[in-house]
PDB file of C-alpha atoms in Angstrom:
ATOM      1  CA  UNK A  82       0.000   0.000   0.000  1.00 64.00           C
ATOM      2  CA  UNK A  83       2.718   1.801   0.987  1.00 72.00           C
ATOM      3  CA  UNK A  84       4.419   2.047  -2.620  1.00 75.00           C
ATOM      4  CA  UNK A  85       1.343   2.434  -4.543  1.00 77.00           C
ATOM      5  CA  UNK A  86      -0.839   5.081  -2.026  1.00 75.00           C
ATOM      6  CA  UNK A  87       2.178   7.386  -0.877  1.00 76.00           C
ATOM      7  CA  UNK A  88       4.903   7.185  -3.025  1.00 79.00           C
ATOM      8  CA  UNK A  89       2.504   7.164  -6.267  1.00 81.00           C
ATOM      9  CA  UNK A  90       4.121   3.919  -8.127  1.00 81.00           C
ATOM     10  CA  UNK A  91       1.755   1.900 -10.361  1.00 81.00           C
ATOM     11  CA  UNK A  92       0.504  -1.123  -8.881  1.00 80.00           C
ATOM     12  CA  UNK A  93       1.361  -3.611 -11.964  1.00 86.00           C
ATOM     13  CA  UNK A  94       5.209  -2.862 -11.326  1.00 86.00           C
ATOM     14  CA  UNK A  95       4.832  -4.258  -7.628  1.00 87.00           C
ATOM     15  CA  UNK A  96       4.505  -8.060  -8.541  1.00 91.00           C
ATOM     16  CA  UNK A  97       7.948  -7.837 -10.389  1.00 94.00           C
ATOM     17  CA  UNK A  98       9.599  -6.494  -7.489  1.00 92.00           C
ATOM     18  CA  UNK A  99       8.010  -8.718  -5.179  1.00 93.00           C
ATOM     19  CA  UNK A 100       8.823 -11.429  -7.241  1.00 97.00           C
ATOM     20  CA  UNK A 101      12.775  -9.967  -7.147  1.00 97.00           C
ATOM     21  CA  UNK A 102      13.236  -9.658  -3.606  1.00 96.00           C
ATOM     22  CA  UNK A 103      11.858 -13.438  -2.853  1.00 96.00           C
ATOM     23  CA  UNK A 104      14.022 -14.424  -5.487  1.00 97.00           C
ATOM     24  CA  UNK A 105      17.262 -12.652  -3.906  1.00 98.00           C
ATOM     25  CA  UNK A 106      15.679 -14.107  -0.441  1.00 97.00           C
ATOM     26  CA  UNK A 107      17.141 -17.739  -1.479  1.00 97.00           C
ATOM     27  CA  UNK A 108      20.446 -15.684  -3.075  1.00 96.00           C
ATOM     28  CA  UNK A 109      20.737 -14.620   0.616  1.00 96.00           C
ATOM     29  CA  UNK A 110      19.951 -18.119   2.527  1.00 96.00           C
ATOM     30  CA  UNK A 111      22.401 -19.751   0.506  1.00 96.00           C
ATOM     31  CA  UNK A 112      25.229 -16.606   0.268  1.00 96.00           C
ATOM     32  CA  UNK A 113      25.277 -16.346   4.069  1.00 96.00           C
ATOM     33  CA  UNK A 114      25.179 -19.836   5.020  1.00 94.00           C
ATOM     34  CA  UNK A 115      28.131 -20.601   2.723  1.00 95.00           C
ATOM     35  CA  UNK A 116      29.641 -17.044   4.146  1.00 95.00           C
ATOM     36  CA  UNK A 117      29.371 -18.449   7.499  1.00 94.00           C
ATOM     37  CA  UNK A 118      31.282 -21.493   7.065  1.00 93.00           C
ATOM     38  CA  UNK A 119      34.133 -18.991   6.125  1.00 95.00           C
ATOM     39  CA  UNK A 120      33.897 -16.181   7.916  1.00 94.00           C
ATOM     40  CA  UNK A 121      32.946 -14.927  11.941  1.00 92.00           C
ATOM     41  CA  UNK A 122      28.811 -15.488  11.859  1.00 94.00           C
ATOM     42  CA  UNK A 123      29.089 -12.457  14.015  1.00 95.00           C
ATOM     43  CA  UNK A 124      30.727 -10.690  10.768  1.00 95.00           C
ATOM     44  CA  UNK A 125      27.937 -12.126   8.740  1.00 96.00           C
ATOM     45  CA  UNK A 126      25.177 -11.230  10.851  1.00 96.00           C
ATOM     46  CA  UNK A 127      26.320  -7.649  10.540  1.00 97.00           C
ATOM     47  CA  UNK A 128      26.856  -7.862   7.025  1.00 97.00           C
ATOM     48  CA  UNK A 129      23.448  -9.487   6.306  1.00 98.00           C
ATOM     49  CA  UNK A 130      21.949  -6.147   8.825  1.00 98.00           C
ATOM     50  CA  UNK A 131      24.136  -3.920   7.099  1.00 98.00           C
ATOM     51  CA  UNK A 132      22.141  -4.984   3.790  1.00 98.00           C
ATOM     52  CA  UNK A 133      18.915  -4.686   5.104  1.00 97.00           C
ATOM     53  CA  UNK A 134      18.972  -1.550   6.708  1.00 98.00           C
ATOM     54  CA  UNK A 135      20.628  -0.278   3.179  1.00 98.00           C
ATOM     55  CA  UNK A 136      17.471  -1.475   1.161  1.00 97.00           C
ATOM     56  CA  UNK A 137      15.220  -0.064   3.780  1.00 96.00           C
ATOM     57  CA  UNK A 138      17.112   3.368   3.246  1.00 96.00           C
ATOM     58  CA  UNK A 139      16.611   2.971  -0.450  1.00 95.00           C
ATOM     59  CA  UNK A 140      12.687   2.083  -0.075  1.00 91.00           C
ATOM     60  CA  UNK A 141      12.650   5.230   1.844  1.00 91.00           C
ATOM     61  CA  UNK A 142      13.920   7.027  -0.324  1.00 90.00           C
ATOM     62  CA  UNK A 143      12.041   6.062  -3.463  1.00 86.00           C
ATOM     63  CA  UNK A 144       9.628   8.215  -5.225  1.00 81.00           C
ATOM     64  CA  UNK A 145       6.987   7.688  -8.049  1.00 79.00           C
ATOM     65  CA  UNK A 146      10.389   8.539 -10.623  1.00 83.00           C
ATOM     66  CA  UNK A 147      12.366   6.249  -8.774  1.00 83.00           C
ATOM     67  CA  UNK A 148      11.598   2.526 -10.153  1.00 87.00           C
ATOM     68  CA  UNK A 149      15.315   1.771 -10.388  1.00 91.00           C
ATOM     69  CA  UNK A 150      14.874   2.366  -6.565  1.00 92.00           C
ATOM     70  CA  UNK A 151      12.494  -0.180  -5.822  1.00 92.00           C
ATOM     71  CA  UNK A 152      14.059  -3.125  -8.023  1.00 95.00           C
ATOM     72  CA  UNK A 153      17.582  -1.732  -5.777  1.00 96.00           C
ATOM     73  CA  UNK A 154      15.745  -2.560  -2.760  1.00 95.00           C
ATOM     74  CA  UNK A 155      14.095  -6.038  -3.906  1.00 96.00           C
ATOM     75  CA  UNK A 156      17.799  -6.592  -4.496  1.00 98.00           C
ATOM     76  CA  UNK A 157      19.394  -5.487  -1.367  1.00 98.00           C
ATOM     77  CA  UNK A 158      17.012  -5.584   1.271  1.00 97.00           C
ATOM     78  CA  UNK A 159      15.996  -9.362   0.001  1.00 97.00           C
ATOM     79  CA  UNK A 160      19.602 -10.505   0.178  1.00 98.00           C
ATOM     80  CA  UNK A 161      20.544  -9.019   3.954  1.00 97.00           C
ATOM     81  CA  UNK A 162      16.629 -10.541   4.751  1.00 95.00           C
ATOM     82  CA  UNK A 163      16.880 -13.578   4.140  1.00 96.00           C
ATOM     83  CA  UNK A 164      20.493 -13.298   5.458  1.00 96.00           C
ATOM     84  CA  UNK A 165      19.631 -12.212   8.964  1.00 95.00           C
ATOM     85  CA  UNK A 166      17.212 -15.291   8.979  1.00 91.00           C
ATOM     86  CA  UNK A 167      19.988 -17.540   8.239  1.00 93.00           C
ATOM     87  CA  UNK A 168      22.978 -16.370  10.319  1.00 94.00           C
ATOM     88  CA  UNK A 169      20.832 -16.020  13.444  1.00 92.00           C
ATOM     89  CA  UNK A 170      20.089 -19.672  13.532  1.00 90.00           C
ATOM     90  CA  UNK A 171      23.738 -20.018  13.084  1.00 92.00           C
ATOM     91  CA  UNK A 172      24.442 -17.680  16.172  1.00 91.00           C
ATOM     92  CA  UNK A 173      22.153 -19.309  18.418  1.00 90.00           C
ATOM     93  CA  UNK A 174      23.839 -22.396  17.451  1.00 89.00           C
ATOM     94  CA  UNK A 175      27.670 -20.914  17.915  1.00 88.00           C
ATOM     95  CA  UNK A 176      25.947 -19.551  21.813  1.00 86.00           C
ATOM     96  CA  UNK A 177      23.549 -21.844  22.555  1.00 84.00           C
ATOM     97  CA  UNK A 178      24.911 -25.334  21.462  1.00 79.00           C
ATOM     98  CA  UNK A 179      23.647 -28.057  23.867  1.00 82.00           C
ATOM     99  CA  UNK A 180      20.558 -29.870  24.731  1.00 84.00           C
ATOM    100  CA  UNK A 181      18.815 -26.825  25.187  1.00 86.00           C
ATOM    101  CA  UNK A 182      19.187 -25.525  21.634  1.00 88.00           C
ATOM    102  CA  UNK A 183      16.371 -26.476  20.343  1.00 89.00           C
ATOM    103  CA  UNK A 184      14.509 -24.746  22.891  1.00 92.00           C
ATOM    104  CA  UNK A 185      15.848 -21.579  22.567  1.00 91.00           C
ATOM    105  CA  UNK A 186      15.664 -21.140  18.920  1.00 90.00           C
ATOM    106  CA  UNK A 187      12.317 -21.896  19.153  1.00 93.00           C
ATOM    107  CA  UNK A 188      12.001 -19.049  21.583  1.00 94.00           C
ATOM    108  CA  UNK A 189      13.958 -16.669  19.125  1.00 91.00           C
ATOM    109  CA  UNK A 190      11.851 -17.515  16.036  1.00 90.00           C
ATOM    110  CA  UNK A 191       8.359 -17.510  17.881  1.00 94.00           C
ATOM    111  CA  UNK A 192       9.323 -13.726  19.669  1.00 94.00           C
ATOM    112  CA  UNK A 193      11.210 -12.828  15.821  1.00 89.00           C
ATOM    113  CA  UNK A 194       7.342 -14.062  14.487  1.00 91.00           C
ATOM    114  CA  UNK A 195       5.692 -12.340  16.809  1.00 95.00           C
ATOM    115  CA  UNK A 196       7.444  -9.424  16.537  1.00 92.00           C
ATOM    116  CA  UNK A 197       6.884  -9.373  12.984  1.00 89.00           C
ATOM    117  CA  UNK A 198       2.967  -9.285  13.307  1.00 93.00           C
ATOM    118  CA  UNK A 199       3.039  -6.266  16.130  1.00 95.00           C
ATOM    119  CA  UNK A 200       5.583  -4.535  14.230  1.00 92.00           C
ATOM    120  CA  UNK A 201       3.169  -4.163  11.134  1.00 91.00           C
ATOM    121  CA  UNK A 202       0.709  -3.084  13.712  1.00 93.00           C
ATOM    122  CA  UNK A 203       2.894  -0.437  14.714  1.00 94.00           C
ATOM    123  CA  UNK A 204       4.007   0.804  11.743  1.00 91.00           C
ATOM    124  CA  UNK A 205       0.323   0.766  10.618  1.00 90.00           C
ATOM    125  CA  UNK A 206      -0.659   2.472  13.473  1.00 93.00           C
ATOM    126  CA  UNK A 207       2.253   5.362  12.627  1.00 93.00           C
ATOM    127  CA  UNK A 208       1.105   5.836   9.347  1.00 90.00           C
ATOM    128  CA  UNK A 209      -2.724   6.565  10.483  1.00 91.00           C
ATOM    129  CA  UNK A 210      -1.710   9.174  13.487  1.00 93.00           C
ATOM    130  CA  UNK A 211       1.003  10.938  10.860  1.00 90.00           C
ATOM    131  CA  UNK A 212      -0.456  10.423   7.326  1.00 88.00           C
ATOM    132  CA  UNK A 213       2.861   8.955   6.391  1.00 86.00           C
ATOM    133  CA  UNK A 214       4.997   5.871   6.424  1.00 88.00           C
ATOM    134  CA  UNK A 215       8.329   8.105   7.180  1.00 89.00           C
ATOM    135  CA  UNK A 216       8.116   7.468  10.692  1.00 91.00           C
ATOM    136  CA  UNK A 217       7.885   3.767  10.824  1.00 91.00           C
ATOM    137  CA  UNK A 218      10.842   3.387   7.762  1.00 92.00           C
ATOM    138  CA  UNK A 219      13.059   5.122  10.438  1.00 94.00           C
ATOM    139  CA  UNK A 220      12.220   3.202  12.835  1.00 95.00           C
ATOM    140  CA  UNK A 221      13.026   0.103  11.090  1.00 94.00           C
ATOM    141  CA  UNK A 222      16.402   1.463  10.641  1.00 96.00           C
ATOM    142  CA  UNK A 223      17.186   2.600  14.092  1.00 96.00           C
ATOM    143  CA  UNK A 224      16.297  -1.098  15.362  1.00 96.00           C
ATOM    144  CA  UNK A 225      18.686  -2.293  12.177  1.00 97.00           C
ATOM    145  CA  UNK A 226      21.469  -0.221  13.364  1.00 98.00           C
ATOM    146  CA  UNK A 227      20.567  -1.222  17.126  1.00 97.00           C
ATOM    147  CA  UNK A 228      20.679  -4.719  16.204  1.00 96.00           C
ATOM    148  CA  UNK A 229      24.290  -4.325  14.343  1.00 97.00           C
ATOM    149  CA  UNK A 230      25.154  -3.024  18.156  1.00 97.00           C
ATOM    150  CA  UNK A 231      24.127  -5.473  19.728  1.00 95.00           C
ATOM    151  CA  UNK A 232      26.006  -7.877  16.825  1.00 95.00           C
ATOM    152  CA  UNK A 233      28.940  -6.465  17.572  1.00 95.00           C
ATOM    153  CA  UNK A 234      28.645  -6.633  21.309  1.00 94.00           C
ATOM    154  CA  UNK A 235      27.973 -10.233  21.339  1.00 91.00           C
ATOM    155  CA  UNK A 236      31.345 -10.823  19.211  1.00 89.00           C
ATOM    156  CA  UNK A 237      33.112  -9.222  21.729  1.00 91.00           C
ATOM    157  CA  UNK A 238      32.078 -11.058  24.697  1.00 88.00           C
ATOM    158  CA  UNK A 239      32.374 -14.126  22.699  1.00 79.00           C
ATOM    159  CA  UNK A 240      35.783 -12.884  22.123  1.00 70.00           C
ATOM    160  CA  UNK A 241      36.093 -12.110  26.001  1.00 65.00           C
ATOM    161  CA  UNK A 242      35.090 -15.514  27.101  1.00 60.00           C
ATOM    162  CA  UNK A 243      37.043 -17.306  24.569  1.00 59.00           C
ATOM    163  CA  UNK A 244      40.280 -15.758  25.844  1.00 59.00           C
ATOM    164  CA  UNK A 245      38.841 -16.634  29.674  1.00 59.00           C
ATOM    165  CA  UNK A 246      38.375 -20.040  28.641  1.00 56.00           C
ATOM    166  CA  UNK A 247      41.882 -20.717  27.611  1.00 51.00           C
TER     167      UNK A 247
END
C-alpha cells in the first residue's frame, strides 16, 4: 500500500519487485550460510543487517520517478533478509549449542514471528496518526542499526570468554 498510495508507483510494477526480492531471499539463505562457514557469523550477521537496513534506506527514499529504486531494494534488502534469517540460527547455534538448543531457537523464532505481526501493527498504526509511512521506515532502521550493536557486542564477549576459557 505503501508504494502504490504514498509514493505514487503503479501497482502492476509491484509483482515484479516482489517477485525480485523473494528471489534474492534464497540468493541470501544460501550466500550467508556458505559465508558463514568462512567467515565470523558475528561478521555475517552484521553484514546481512548492514544490507537490510541499506534497502530499507533505499525504499525510503524512493519516489513515483524512482523505479530503479524499488528493483535496488528487492535486491538489497531481500539478500541481507533472508540473510539475517539464516545467520541467526547459526548464532544461536555458535551460543547456545547443547541440549537446550532447540529450545531456545524456538524461543527466538516464535518472539522474531511475533514481533513481525506487532511490528506491522505499529508501523500501521504510525502511518494513520502521521499520514505517512516516514516514521515507521526510520524506525526500522534505528532497530537495524541497534541490532548491528548489539552484533557487535555479542562478538566481543564471545571474544572475552574465549580468551577466559583458555
Amino acid at each position: 500500500m505503501y508504494l502504490v498510495k504514498d509514493i505514487g508507483i503503479d501497482g502492476s510494477v509491484l509483482p515484479k519487485v516482489f517477485s525480485v526480492f523473494f528471489a534474492c531471499s534464497v540468493i541470501g539463505k544460501f550466500g550467508f550460510g556458505l559465508l558463514s562457514d568462512y567467515v565470523n557469523k558475528e561478521i555475517s550477521m552484521i553484514c546481512s543487517i548492514c544490507l537490510l537496513t541499506i534497502g530499507l534506506i533505499i525504499v525510503r527514499l524512493a519516489t513515483s520517478d524512482s523505479i530503479n529504486y524499488l528493483f535496488a531494494y528487492a535486491v538489497i534488502a531481500g539478500i541481507g533478509f533472508s540473510g539475517t534469517f539464516t545467520t541467526i540460527q547459526l548464532l544461536v547455534a555458535k551460543h547456545f549449542a547443547g541440549g537446550s538448543y532447540g529450545k531456545i531457537l524456538a524461543s527466538i523464532v516464535m518472539i522474531d514471528s511475533l514481533a513481525g505481526g506487532v511490528g506491522t501493527r505499529v508501523v500501521g498504526k504510525m502511518r494513520d496518526a502521521s499520514g505517512s509511512y516516514d516514521a515507521g521506515w526510520e524506525l526500522l532502521i534505528t532497530l537495524c542499526v541497534i541490532a548491528i550493536f548489539c552484533t557487535v557486542i555479542i562478538r566481543l564477549l564471545g571474544r572475552s570468554a574465549d580468551t577466559t576459557q583458555t
